[in-house]
Short mmCIF file of C-alpha atoms in Angstrom, two decimals:
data_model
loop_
_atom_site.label_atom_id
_atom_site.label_comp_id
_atom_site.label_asym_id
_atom_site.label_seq_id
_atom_site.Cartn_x
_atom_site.Cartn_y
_atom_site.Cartn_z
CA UNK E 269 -29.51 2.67 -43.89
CA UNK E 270 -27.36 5.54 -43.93
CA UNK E 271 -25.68 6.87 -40.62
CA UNK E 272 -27.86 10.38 -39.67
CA UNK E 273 -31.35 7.97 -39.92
CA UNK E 274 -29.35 5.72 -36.88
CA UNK E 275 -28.24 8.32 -35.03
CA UNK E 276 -32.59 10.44 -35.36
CA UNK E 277 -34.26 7.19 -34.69
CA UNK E 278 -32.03 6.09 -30.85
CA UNK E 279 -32.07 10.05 -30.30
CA UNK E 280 -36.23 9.76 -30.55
CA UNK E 281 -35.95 6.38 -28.41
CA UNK E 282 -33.69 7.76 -25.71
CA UNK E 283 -36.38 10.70 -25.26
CA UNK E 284 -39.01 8.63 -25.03
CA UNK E 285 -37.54 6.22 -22.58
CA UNK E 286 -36.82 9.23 -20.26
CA UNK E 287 -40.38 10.97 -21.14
CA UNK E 288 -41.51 7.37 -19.78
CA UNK E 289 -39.11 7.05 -16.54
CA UNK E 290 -40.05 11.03 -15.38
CA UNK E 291 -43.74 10.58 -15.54
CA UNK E 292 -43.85 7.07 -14.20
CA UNK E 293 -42.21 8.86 -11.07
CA UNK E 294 -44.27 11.49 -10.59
CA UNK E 295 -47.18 11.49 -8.37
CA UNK E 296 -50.19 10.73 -10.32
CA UNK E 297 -53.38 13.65 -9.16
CA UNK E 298 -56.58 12.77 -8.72
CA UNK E 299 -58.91 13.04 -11.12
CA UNK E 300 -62.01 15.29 -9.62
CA UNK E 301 -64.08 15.26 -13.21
CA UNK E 302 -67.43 14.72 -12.76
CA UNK E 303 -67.84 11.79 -15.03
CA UNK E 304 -70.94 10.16 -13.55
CA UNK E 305 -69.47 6.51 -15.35
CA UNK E 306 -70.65 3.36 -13.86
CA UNK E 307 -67.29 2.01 -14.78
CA UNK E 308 -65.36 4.95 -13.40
CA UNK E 309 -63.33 4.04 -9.68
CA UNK E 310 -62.64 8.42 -9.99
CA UNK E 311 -64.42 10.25 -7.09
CA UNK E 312 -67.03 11.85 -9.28
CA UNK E 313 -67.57 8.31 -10.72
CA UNK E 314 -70.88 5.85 -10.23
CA UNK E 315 -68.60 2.82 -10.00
CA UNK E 316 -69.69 1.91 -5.65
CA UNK E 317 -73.56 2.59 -6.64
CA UNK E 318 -73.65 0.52 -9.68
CA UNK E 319 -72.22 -2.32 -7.77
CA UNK E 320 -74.66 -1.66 -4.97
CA UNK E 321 -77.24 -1.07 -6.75
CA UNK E 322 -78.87 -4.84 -6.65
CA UNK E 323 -78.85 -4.62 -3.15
CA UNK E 324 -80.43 -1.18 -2.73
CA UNK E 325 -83.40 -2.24 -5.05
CA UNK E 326 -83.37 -5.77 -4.02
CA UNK E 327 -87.32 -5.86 -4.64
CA UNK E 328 -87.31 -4.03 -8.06
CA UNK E 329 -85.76 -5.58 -11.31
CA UNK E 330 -82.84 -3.19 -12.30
CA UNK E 331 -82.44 -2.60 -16.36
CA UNK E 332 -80.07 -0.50 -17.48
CA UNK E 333 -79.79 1.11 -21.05
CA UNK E 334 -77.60 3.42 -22.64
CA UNK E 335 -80.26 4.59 -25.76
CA UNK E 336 -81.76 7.79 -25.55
CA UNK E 337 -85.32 7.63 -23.56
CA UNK E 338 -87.24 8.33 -26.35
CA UNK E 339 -85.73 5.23 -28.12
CA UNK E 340 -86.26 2.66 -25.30
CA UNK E 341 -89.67 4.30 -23.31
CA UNK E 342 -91.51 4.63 -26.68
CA UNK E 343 -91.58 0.88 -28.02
CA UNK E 344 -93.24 0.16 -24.73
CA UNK E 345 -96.42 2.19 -25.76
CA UNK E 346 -99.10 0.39 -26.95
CA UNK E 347 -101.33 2.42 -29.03
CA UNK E 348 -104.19 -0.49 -29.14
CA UNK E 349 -104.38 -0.24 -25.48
CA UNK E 350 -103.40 3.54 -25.64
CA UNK E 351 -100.82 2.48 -22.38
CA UNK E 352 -97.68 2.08 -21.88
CA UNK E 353 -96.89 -2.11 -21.76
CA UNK E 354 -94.66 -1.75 -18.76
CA UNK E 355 -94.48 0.86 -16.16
CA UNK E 356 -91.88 1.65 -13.45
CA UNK E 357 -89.28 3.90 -12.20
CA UNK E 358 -87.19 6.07 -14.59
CA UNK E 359 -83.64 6.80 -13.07
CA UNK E 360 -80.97 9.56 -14.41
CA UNK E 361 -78.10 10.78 -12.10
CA UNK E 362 -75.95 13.21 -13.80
CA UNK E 363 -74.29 16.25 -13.55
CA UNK E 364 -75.98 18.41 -15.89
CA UNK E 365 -78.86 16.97 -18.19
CA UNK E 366 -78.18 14.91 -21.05
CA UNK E 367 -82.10 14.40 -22.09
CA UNK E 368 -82.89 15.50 -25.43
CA UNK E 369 -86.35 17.64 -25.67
CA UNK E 370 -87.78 14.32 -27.31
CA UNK E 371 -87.04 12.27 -24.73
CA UNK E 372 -87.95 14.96 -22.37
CA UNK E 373 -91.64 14.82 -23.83
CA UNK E 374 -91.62 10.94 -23.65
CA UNK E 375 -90.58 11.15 -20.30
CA UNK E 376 -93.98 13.33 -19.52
CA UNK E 377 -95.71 10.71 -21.32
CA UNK E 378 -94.04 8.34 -19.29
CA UNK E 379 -95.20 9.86 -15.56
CA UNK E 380 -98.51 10.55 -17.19
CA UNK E 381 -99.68 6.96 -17.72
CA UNK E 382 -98.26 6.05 -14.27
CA UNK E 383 -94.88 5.71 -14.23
CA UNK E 384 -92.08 7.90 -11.58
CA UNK E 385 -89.23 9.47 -13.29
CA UNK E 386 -86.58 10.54 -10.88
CA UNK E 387 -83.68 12.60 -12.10
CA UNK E 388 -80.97 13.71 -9.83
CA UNK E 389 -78.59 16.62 -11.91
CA UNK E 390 -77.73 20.10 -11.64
CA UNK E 391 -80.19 21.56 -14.01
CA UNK E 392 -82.85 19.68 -15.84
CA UNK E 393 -84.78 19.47 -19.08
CA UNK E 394 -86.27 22.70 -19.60
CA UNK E 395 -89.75 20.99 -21.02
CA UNK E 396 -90.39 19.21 -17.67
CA UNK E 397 -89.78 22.56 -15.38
CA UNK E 398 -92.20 24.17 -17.52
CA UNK E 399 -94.61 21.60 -17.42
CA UNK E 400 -94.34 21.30 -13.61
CA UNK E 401 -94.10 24.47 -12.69
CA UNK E 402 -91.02 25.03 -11.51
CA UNK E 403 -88.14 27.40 -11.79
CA UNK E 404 -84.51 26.78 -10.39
CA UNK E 405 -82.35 29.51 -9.22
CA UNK E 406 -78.59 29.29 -8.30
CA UNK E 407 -76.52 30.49 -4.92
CA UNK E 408 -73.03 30.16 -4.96
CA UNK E 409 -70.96 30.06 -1.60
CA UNK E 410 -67.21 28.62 -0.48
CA UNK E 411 -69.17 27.01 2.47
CA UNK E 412 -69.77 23.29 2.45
CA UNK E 413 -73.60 22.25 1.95
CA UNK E 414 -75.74 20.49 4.75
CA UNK E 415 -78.09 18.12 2.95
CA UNK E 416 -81.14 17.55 5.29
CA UNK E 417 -84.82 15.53 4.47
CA UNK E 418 -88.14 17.37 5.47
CA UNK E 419 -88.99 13.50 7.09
CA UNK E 420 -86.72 14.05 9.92
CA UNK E 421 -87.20 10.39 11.40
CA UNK E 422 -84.34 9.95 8.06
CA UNK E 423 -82.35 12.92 8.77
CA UNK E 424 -78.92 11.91 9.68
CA UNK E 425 -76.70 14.96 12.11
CA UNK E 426 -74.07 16.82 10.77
CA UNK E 427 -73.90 15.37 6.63
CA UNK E 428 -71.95 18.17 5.34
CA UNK E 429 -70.89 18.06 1.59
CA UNK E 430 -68.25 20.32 -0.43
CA UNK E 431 -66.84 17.76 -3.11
CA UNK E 432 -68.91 18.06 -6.58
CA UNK E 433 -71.63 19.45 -5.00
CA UNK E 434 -73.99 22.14 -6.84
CA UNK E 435 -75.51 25.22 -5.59
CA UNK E 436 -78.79 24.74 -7.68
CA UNK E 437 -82.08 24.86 -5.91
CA UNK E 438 -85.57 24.97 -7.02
CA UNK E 439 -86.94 29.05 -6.26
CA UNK E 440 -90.45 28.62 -7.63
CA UNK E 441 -92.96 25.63 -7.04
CA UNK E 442 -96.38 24.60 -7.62
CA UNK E 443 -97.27 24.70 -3.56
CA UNK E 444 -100.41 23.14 -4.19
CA UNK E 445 -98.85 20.17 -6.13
CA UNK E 446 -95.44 19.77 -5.11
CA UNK E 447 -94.38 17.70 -1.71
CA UNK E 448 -91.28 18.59 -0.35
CA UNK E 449 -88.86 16.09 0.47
CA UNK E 450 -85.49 17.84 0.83
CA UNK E 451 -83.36 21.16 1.84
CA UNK E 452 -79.71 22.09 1.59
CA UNK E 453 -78.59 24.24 3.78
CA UNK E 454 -75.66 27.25 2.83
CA UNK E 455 -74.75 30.44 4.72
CA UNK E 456 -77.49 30.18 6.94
CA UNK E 457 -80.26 30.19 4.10
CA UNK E 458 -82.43 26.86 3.21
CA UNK E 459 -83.29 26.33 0.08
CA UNK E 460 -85.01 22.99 -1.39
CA UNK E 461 -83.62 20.41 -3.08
CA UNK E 462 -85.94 17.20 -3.01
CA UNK E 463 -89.15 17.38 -4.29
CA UNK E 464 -91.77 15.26 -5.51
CA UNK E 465 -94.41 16.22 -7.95
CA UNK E 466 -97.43 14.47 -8.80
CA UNK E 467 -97.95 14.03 -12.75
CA UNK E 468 -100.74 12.62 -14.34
CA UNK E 469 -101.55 9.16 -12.99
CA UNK E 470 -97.69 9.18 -12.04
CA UNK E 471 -94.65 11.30 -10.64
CA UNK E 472 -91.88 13.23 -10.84
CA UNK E 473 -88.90 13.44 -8.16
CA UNK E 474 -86.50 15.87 -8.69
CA UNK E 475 -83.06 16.07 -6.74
CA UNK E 476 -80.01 19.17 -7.23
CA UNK E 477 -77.14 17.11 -5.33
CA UNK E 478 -75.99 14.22 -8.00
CA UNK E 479 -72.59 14.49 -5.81
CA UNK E 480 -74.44 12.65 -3.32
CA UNK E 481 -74.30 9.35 -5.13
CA UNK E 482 -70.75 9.20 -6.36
CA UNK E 483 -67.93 7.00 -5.22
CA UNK E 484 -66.25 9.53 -3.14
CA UNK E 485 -69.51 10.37 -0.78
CA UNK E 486 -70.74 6.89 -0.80
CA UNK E 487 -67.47 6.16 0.83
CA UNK E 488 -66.89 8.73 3.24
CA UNK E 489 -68.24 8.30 6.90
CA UNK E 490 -71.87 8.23 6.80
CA UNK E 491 -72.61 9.76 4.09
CA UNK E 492 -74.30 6.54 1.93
CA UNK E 493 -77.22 7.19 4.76
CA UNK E 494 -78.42 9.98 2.95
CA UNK E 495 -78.17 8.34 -0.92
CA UNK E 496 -79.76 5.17 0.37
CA UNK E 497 -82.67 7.63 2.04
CA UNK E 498 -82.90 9.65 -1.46
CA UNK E 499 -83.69 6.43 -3.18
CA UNK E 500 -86.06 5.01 -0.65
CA UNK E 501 -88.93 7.22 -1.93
CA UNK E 502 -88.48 5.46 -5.32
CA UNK E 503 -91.77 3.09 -5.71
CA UNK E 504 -90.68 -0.35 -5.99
CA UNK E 505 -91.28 -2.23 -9.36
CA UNK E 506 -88.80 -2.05 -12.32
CA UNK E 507 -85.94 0.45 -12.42
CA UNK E 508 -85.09 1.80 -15.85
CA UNK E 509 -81.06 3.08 -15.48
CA UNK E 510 -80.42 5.38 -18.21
CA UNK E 511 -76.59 6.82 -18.34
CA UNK E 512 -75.53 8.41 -21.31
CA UNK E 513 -71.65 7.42 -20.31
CA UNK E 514 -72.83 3.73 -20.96
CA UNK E 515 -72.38 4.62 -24.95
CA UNK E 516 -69.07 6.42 -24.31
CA UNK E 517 -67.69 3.41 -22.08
CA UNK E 518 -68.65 0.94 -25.39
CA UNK E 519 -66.19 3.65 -27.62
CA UNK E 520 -63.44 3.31 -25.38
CA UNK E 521 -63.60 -0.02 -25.41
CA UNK E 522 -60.61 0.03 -28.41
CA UNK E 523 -56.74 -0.49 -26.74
CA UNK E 524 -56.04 2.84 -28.10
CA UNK E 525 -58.58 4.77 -26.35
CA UNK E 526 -57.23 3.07 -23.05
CA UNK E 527 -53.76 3.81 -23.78
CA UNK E 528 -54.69 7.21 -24.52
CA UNK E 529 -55.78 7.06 -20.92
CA UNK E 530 -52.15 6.59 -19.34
CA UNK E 531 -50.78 10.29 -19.62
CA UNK E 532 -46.92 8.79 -20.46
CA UNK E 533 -47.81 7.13 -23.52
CA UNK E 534 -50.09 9.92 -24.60
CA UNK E 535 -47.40 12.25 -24.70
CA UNK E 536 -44.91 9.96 -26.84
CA UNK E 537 -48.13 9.48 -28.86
CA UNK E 538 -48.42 13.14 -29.69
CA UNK E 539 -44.33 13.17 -29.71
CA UNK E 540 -44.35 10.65 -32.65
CA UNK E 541 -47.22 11.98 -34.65
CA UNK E 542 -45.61 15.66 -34.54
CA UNK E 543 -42.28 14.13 -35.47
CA UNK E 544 -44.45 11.89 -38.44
CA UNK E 545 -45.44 15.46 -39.48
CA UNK E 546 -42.27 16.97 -40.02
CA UNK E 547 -41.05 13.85 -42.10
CA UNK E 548 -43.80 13.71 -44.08
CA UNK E 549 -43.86 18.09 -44.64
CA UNK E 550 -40.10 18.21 -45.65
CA UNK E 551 -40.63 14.99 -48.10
CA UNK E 552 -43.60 16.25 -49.32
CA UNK E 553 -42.42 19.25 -50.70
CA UNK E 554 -39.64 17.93 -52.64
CA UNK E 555 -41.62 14.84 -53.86
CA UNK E 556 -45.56 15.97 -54.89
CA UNK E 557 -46.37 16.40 -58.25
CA UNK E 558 -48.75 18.71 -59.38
CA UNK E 559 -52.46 17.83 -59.36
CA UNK E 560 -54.92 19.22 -61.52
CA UNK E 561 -57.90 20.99 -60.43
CA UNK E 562 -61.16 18.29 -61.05
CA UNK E 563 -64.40 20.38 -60.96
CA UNK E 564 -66.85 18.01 -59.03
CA UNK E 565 -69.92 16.51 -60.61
CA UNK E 566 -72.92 19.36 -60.81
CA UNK E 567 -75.57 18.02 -59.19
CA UNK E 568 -78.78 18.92 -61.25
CA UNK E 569 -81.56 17.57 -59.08
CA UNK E 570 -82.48 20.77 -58.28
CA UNK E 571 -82.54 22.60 -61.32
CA UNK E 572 -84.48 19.66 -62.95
CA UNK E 573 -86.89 19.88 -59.98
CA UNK E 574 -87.38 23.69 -60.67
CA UNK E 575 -88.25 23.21 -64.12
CA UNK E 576 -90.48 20.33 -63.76
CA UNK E 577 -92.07 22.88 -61.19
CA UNK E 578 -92.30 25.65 -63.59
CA UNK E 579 -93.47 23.49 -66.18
CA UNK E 580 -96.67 22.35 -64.06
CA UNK E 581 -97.16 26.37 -62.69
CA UNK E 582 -97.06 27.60 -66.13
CA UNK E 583 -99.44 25.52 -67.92
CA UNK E 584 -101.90 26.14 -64.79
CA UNK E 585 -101.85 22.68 -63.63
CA UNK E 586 -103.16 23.23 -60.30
CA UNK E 587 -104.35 19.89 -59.96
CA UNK E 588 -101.86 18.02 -60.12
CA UNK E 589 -99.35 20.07 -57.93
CA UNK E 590 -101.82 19.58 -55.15
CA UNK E 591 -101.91 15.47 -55.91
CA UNK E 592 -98.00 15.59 -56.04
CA UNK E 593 -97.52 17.47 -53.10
CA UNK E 594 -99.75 14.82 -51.35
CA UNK E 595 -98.66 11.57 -52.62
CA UNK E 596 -95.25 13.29 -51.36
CA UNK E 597 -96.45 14.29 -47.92
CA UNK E 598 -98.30 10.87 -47.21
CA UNK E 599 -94.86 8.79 -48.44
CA UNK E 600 -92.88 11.09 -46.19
CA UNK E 601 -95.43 10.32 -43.39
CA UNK E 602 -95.08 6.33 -44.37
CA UNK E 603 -91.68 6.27 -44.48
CA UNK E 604 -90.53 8.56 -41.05
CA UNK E 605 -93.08 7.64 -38.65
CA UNK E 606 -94.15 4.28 -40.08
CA UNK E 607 -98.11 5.40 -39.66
CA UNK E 608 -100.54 3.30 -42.43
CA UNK E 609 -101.82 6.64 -44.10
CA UNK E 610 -104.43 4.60 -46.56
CA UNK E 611 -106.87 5.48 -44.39
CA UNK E 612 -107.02 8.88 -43.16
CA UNK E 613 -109.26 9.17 -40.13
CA UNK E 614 -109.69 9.71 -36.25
CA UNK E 615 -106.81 7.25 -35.25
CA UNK E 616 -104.72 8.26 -38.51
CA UNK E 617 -104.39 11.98 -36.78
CA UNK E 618 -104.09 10.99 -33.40
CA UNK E 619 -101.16 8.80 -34.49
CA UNK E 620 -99.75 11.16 -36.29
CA UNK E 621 -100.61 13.77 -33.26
CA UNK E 622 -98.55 11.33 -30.93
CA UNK E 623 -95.61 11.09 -32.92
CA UNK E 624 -94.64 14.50 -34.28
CA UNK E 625 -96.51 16.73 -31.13
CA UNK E 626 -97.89 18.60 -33.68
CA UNK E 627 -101.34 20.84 -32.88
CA UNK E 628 -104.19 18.69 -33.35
CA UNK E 629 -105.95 21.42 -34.98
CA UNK E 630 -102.88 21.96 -37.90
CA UNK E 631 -103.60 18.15 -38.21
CA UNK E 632 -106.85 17.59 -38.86
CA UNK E 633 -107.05 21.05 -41.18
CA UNK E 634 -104.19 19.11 -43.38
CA UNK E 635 -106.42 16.41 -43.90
CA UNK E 636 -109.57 17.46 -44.55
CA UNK E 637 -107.79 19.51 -47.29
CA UNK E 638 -106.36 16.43 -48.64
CA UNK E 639 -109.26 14.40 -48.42
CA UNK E 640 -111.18 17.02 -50.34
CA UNK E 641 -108.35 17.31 -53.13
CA UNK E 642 -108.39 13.45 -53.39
CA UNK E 643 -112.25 13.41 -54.60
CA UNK E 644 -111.72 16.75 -56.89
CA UNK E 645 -110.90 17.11 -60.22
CA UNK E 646 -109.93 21.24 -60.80
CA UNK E 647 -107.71 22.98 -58.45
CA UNK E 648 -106.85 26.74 -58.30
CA UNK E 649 -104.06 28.60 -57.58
CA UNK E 650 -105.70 29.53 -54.35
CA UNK E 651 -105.81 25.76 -53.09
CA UNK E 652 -102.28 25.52 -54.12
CA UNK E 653 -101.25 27.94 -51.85
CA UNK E 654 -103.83 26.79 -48.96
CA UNK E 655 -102.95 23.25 -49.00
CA UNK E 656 -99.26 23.85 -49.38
CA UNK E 657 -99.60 26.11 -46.02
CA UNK E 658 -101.18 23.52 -44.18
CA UNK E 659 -98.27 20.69 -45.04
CA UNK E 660 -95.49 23.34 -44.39
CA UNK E 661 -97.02 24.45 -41.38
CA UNK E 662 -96.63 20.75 -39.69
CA UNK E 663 -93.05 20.84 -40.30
CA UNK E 664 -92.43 17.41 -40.91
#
């Protein structure tokens, strides 16, 4: 090993020894990110009401998931009984909203067959507002919050908030539908906060101030009064936990990711790789050889697809464009959304209605188009061009 390679590789130790010694001496901050992590001990973090969270709904069995809503809500429908085979509380506390729209819409589903859905975030899935009526608006102030219930038998004096809190509050609401539960109080003005709103044979609560059940408020003075007040207008039954952090605390589950965590050994981390870099640059240069340009493999799917096309439009062959296009559309239909298409009737389309949200009335025009195209045996270009219309137009 020759002398210079000795003297790089202690000169690289010796700086990360001291890179080590100065930031294990220095005070470490606290970390204010609003993670919203059940596993997170931060202030923003969930840790103190996931372990309290047995005791708080002591008469409801708790299940958490980390799937997306749609995934986990939707096996529970039962489309012989046209319910849902288990009903109960849907909870979400976040910072902002996480919900897809397809969840969103299986989360209306959800309260409509006679299930709650509470979400507690800073803004929320634009589908629901719309559907309930409701508009947010936003005030923004240096002033610490006072969080207050309209029940004031549960109000508890002087709960003043400032850490992680939002300045969200809902401007517009259905007055006739919507039971207010909550207000937040800022420069003198009191907006709402807490509401619940009646949904089909269910309901939706909706609350602006996540901060309210984090570790750092749950902790301070009194303020786990108010959380444990918030979620006493939750029906009792089962409690479906969704957090979307759930799926990020399986990925860090890997030693690296943790050691990634500790800020010492992330910086020798990035140290090393940079000084990997320059080894590999200088190296590189003086040992590559030249590598010949390989054209990649044309891919001619498409231009056999646009001849077999042509081929069938030239010789007029109406016909069987139209059966192609359906055997196509019905396989599609099979294989995404796993609906029995051999018989296409009432419950066929309202299957199909369920599952892609698709107008009823784009639905049932496809059909009857196929269903007539099935039993003919001459085709025009004009009922190329309809039937092809009425496919495209579901988008599927």
């Amino acid at each position: 090993m020759k002398k210079s390679l000795i003297i790089y590789i202690a000169l690289f130790a010796l700086v990360i020894v001291l890179i080590m010694i100065v930031d294990a001496n220095k005070p470490k901050p606290i970390d204010w990110r609003p993670s919203y992590k059940t596993e997170e001990k931060i202030p923003l973090g969930l840790y103190v009401l996931d372990k309290e969270a047995k005791s708080i709904f002591k008469d409801s069995k708790l299940k958490k998931f980390s799937v997306t809503p749609y995934e986990y809500i939707t096996p529970l429908y039962d489309y012989d009984l046209d319910d849902y085979t288990e009903k109960g509380t849907f909870i979400n506390i976040d910072e902002s909203s996480k919900i897809d729209p397809e969840s969103a819409e299986e989360l209306l589903y959800f309260a409509e067959y006679g299930s709650t859905v509470f979400l507690s975030m800073k803004d929320f899935p634009k589908v629901i507002l719309d559907s309930l009526k409701i508009e947010t608006s936003y005030r923004y102030s240096n002033d610490s919050l006072k969080l207050t219930l309209a029940d004031k038998t549960k109000n508890i004096d002087k709960l003043y908030y400032s850490e992680g809190v939002g300045f969200t509050y809902f401007d517009k609401l259905d007055t006739l539908n919507t039971l207010i539960l909550g207000y937040q109080r800022l420069d003198k003005k009191k907006d709402v906060n807490f509401i619940k709103v009646p949904y089909g044979n269910g309901a939706f609560i909706l609350h602006t101030q996540p901060a309210a059940f984090t570790n750092f408020h749950l902790l301070k003075n009194n303020h786990y009064h108010y959380a444990e007040q918030v979620l006493s207008y939750l029906p009792q039954g089962n409690m479906y936990w969704y957090s979307k952090s759930l799926i990020d605390d399986q990925l860090e589950g890997s030693a690296l990711r943790y050691f990634l965590k500790q800020p010492a050994f992330k910086a020798v981390y990035r140290l090393g790789l940079l000084c990997l870099f320059i080894f590999i640059f200088f190296n590189a240069r003086r040992k590559q050889r030249i590598v010949h340009d390989i054209p990649p493999v044309k891919n001619t799917t498409i231009d056999f697809t646009k001849t077999i096309g042509n081929l069938y439009y030239q010789e007029k062959n109406h016909h069987t464009i139209i059966q192609k296009k359906i055997i196509y559309f019905l396989e599609h239909i099979r294989t995404v959304y796993l609906i029995d298409t051999s018989t296409l009737n009432n419950e066929f389309i309202e299957k199909l209605h369920q599952k892609t949200g698709k107008p009823l009335e784009d639905i049932e025009k496809a059909v009857s188009l196929i269903k007539r195209h099935r039993n003919s045996f001459e085709s025009s270009e004009a009922d190329v061009i309809q039937i092809n219309k009425a496919i495209e137009k579901l988008i599927l």
